[in-house]
């Protein structure tokens, strides 16, 4: 059995995907956190793209979160992907949808200069969650009673949208009760809860408060005109 080491950044949602799968399968592993603003030379030598996550399996290096998740799923049963090839392909497509929504969420902070721009991005996130919730068809998790790889990919998104809406209400979950139920199930799951550092919410708020503060200031100014 390979010795596994996950290279991580505390706030990275893509690393969290790998962490969820490792925890779901109870795979022994070490985790090492790095500062992405000051990337160590040893990390740059390992990571072809200079990004996390990186999973070291003995001398072999895996990169990209979904490649890592699928490797773990194939080597540590039971599978979190469907056995049927057609449904498995569908799930891979849904994971790409989740990734697009995560990038919209990131852009909300880095590219939204005002409330209007932020709400455009929030609507894109809402559209993805609406599609995913329709595919979920009322099940507790995406594909039934247990976490799937789609849930592992979506959990960081659902968490971050929930945290954002505590700081600035974009109305994402209030208009999507099914997605809100999915969010609640995922965020209450012990596997998901243990997939981050304990102070993740404080770190997230501290990291993004400045960006949301600008959007909030614009909203206040518009309301007072």
XYZ file of C-alpha atoms in Angstrom:
225
model
C 0.000 0.000 0.000
C 1.380 3.415 -1.008
C 2.216 6.039 1.584
C 0.048 9.070 0.811
C 0.799 12.737 1.463
C -1.669 15.488 0.549
C -0.171 18.929 -0.087
C -2.744 21.530 0.829
C -3.629 25.182 1.300
C -6.062 25.747 4.152
C -8.654 27.693 2.149
C -8.512 25.781 -1.133
C -11.874 24.206 -2.098
C -10.198 21.881 -4.584
C -7.911 20.409 -1.931
C -10.995 19.880 0.214
C -12.447 17.600 -2.465
C -9.494 15.246 -2.101
C -9.665 15.482 1.691
C -13.346 14.474 1.659
C -12.640 11.389 -0.448
C -9.696 10.396 1.763
C -11.900 10.715 4.853
C -14.881 8.945 3.269
C -12.690 5.966 2.458
C -10.773 6.117 5.753
C -7.465 6.172 3.899
C -4.405 6.786 6.063
C -2.510 9.853 4.868
C -0.402 12.778 5.964
C -1.293 16.371 5.127
C 1.057 19.292 4.709
C -0.112 22.888 4.407
C 1.791 25.459 2.382
C 1.487 29.214 1.853
C 0.526 29.813 -1.769
C 1.902 33.353 -1.591
C 5.309 31.916 -0.775
C 5.445 28.552 -2.507
C 8.345 26.382 -1.336
C 10.861 25.304 -3.955
C 10.211 21.645 -3.174
C 6.516 22.200 -3.935
C 7.219 23.911 -7.259
C 9.446 20.986 -8.176
C 6.531 18.600 -7.543
C 3.595 20.548 -8.977
C 3.600 20.963 -12.779
C 1.058 23.804 -12.548
C 2.200 25.274 -9.239
C -1.235 24.536 -7.765
C -2.713 22.481 -4.955
C -3.794 19.791 -4.377
C -0.866 17.489 -4.889
C -1.073 13.884 -3.735
C 2.176 12.007 -3.334
C 1.840 8.235 -3.538
C 5.330 7.125 -2.572
C 7.455 8.545 -5.424
C 4.523 9.240 -7.744
C 2.925 12.687 -7.826
C -0.726 13.206 -8.746
C -2.154 16.649 -9.481
C -5.621 18.083 -10.200
C -8.343 17.410 -7.652
C -10.603 15.255 -9.796
C -7.756 13.044 -10.993
C -6.827 12.512 -7.339
C -10.435 11.781 -6.345
C -10.883 9.241 -9.131
C -7.594 7.502 -8.315
C -8.683 7.146 -4.697
C -12.131 5.943 -5.754
C -10.682 3.278 -8.034
C -8.141 1.990 -5.514
C -10.119 2.153 -2.249
C -13.615 0.582 -2.390
C -16.487 1.005 -2.068
C -16.818 3.266 -5.084
C -18.295 6.752 -4.775
C -18.891 6.902 -8.542
C -21.774 4.958 -10.160
C -20.919 1.531 -11.561
C -22.866 2.195 -14.759
C -20.567 3.867 -17.352
C -23.300 6.192 -18.640
C -24.227 7.471 -15.186
C -20.553 7.726 -14.265
C -19.997 9.938 -17.307
C -22.979 12.061 -16.264
C -21.507 12.504 -12.811
C -18.206 13.643 -14.307
C -20.121 16.269 -16.242
C -21.889 17.443 -13.086
C -18.517 17.765 -11.359
C -17.408 20.089 -14.168
C -20.545 22.153 -13.527
C -19.577 22.404 -9.865
C -16.091 23.549 -10.850
C -17.554 26.297 -13.036
C -19.663 27.534 -10.119
C -16.618 27.553 -7.840
C -14.828 29.764 -10.350
C -17.845 32.109 -10.472
C -17.703 32.267 -6.676
C -14.016 33.150 -6.786
C -14.660 35.771 -9.482
C -17.348 37.282 -7.272
C -14.563 38.438 -4.978
C -11.813 39.159 -7.459
C -13.686 40.751 -10.376
C -16.955 42.171 -9.000
C -16.404 45.906 -8.635
C -19.895 46.666 -7.372
C -23.158 45.094 -6.258
C -24.539 44.706 -9.783
C -21.488 42.778 -10.975
C -21.536 40.603 -7.857
C -25.192 39.741 -8.362
C -24.561 38.716 -11.977
C -21.983 36.208 -10.759
C -24.242 35.062 -7.918
C -26.980 34.374 -10.477
C -24.557 32.165 -12.413
C -23.829 30.194 -9.251
C -27.559 29.927 -8.583
C -28.133 28.605 -12.104
C -25.599 25.818 -11.606
C -27.061 24.869 -8.228
C -30.534 24.775 -9.768
C -29.340 22.332 -12.447
C -27.584 20.162 -9.875
C -30.581 20.126 -7.559
C -32.855 19.097 -10.430
C -30.508 16.188 -11.174
C -30.445 15.255 -7.475
C -34.228 14.696 -7.548
C -34.857 15.136 -3.834
C -32.365 12.565 -2.573
C -30.453 13.365 0.656
C -27.156 13.405 -1.224
C -26.592 13.791 -4.934
C -27.015 10.108 -5.765
C -28.818 8.663 -2.771
C -28.088 7.997 0.883
C -24.267 8.159 0.716
C -21.717 10.721 -0.389
C -20.771 10.487 -4.050
C -17.865 12.117 -5.859
C -20.314 14.814 -6.969
C -21.046 15.565 -3.299
C -17.316 15.612 -2.560
C -16.832 18.153 -5.342
C -19.915 20.188 -4.422
C -19.430 20.328 -0.647
C -16.820 23.132 -0.783
C -19.114 25.118 -3.088
C -22.191 24.647 -0.893
C -20.209 25.634 2.196
C -18.705 28.736 0.624
C -21.980 30.006 -0.782
C -23.518 29.536 2.690
C -20.660 31.478 4.308
C -20.911 34.239 1.701
C -24.626 34.599 2.322
C -23.945 35.169 6.014
C -21.914 38.210 4.952
C -23.982 39.391 1.988
C -27.366 37.942 1.069
C -27.491 37.204 -2.649
C -30.639 35.098 -2.225
C -29.105 31.959 -3.696
C -30.479 29.400 -1.254
C -33.656 31.281 -0.346
C -34.883 30.777 -3.913
C -33.653 27.162 -4.119
C -35.124 25.212 -1.181
C -33.981 21.880 -2.615
C -30.394 23.086 -2.898
C -30.691 24.430 0.649
C -31.668 20.946 1.854
C -28.677 19.478 0.020
C -26.450 22.135 1.595
C -27.739 21.258 5.068
C -27.182 17.518 4.575
C -23.667 17.987 3.232
C -22.603 20.562 5.823
C -23.877 18.360 8.659
C -21.964 15.323 7.407
C -19.090 14.389 9.725
C -16.848 13.497 6.793
C -17.310 16.947 5.275
C -17.075 18.735 8.615
C -13.709 17.137 9.282
C -12.300 17.867 5.825
C -11.137 21.396 6.674
C -9.083 23.032 9.378
C -11.195 23.856 12.479
C -11.048 27.624 11.917
C -11.979 27.512 8.231
C -14.981 29.855 8.572
C -12.930 32.532 10.330
C -10.152 32.199 7.753
C -12.653 32.449 4.910
C -14.343 35.524 6.318
C -11.041 37.248 7.030
C -9.812 36.470 3.537
C -12.877 37.716 1.674
C -14.330 40.393 3.953
C -12.454 43.125 2.096
C -13.942 42.133 -1.245
C -17.484 41.789 0.084
C -17.098 45.007 2.019
C -16.715 46.882 -1.254
C -19.847 45.276 -2.673
C -21.731 46.020 0.547
C -20.600 49.668 0.504
C -21.876 49.998 -3.050
C -25.245 48.515 -2.035
C -25.555 50.962 0.880
C -24.653 53.887 -1.360
C -27.260 52.850 -3.916
C -29.918 52.499 -1.212
C -29.214 56.009 0.079
C -29.432 57.759 -3.277
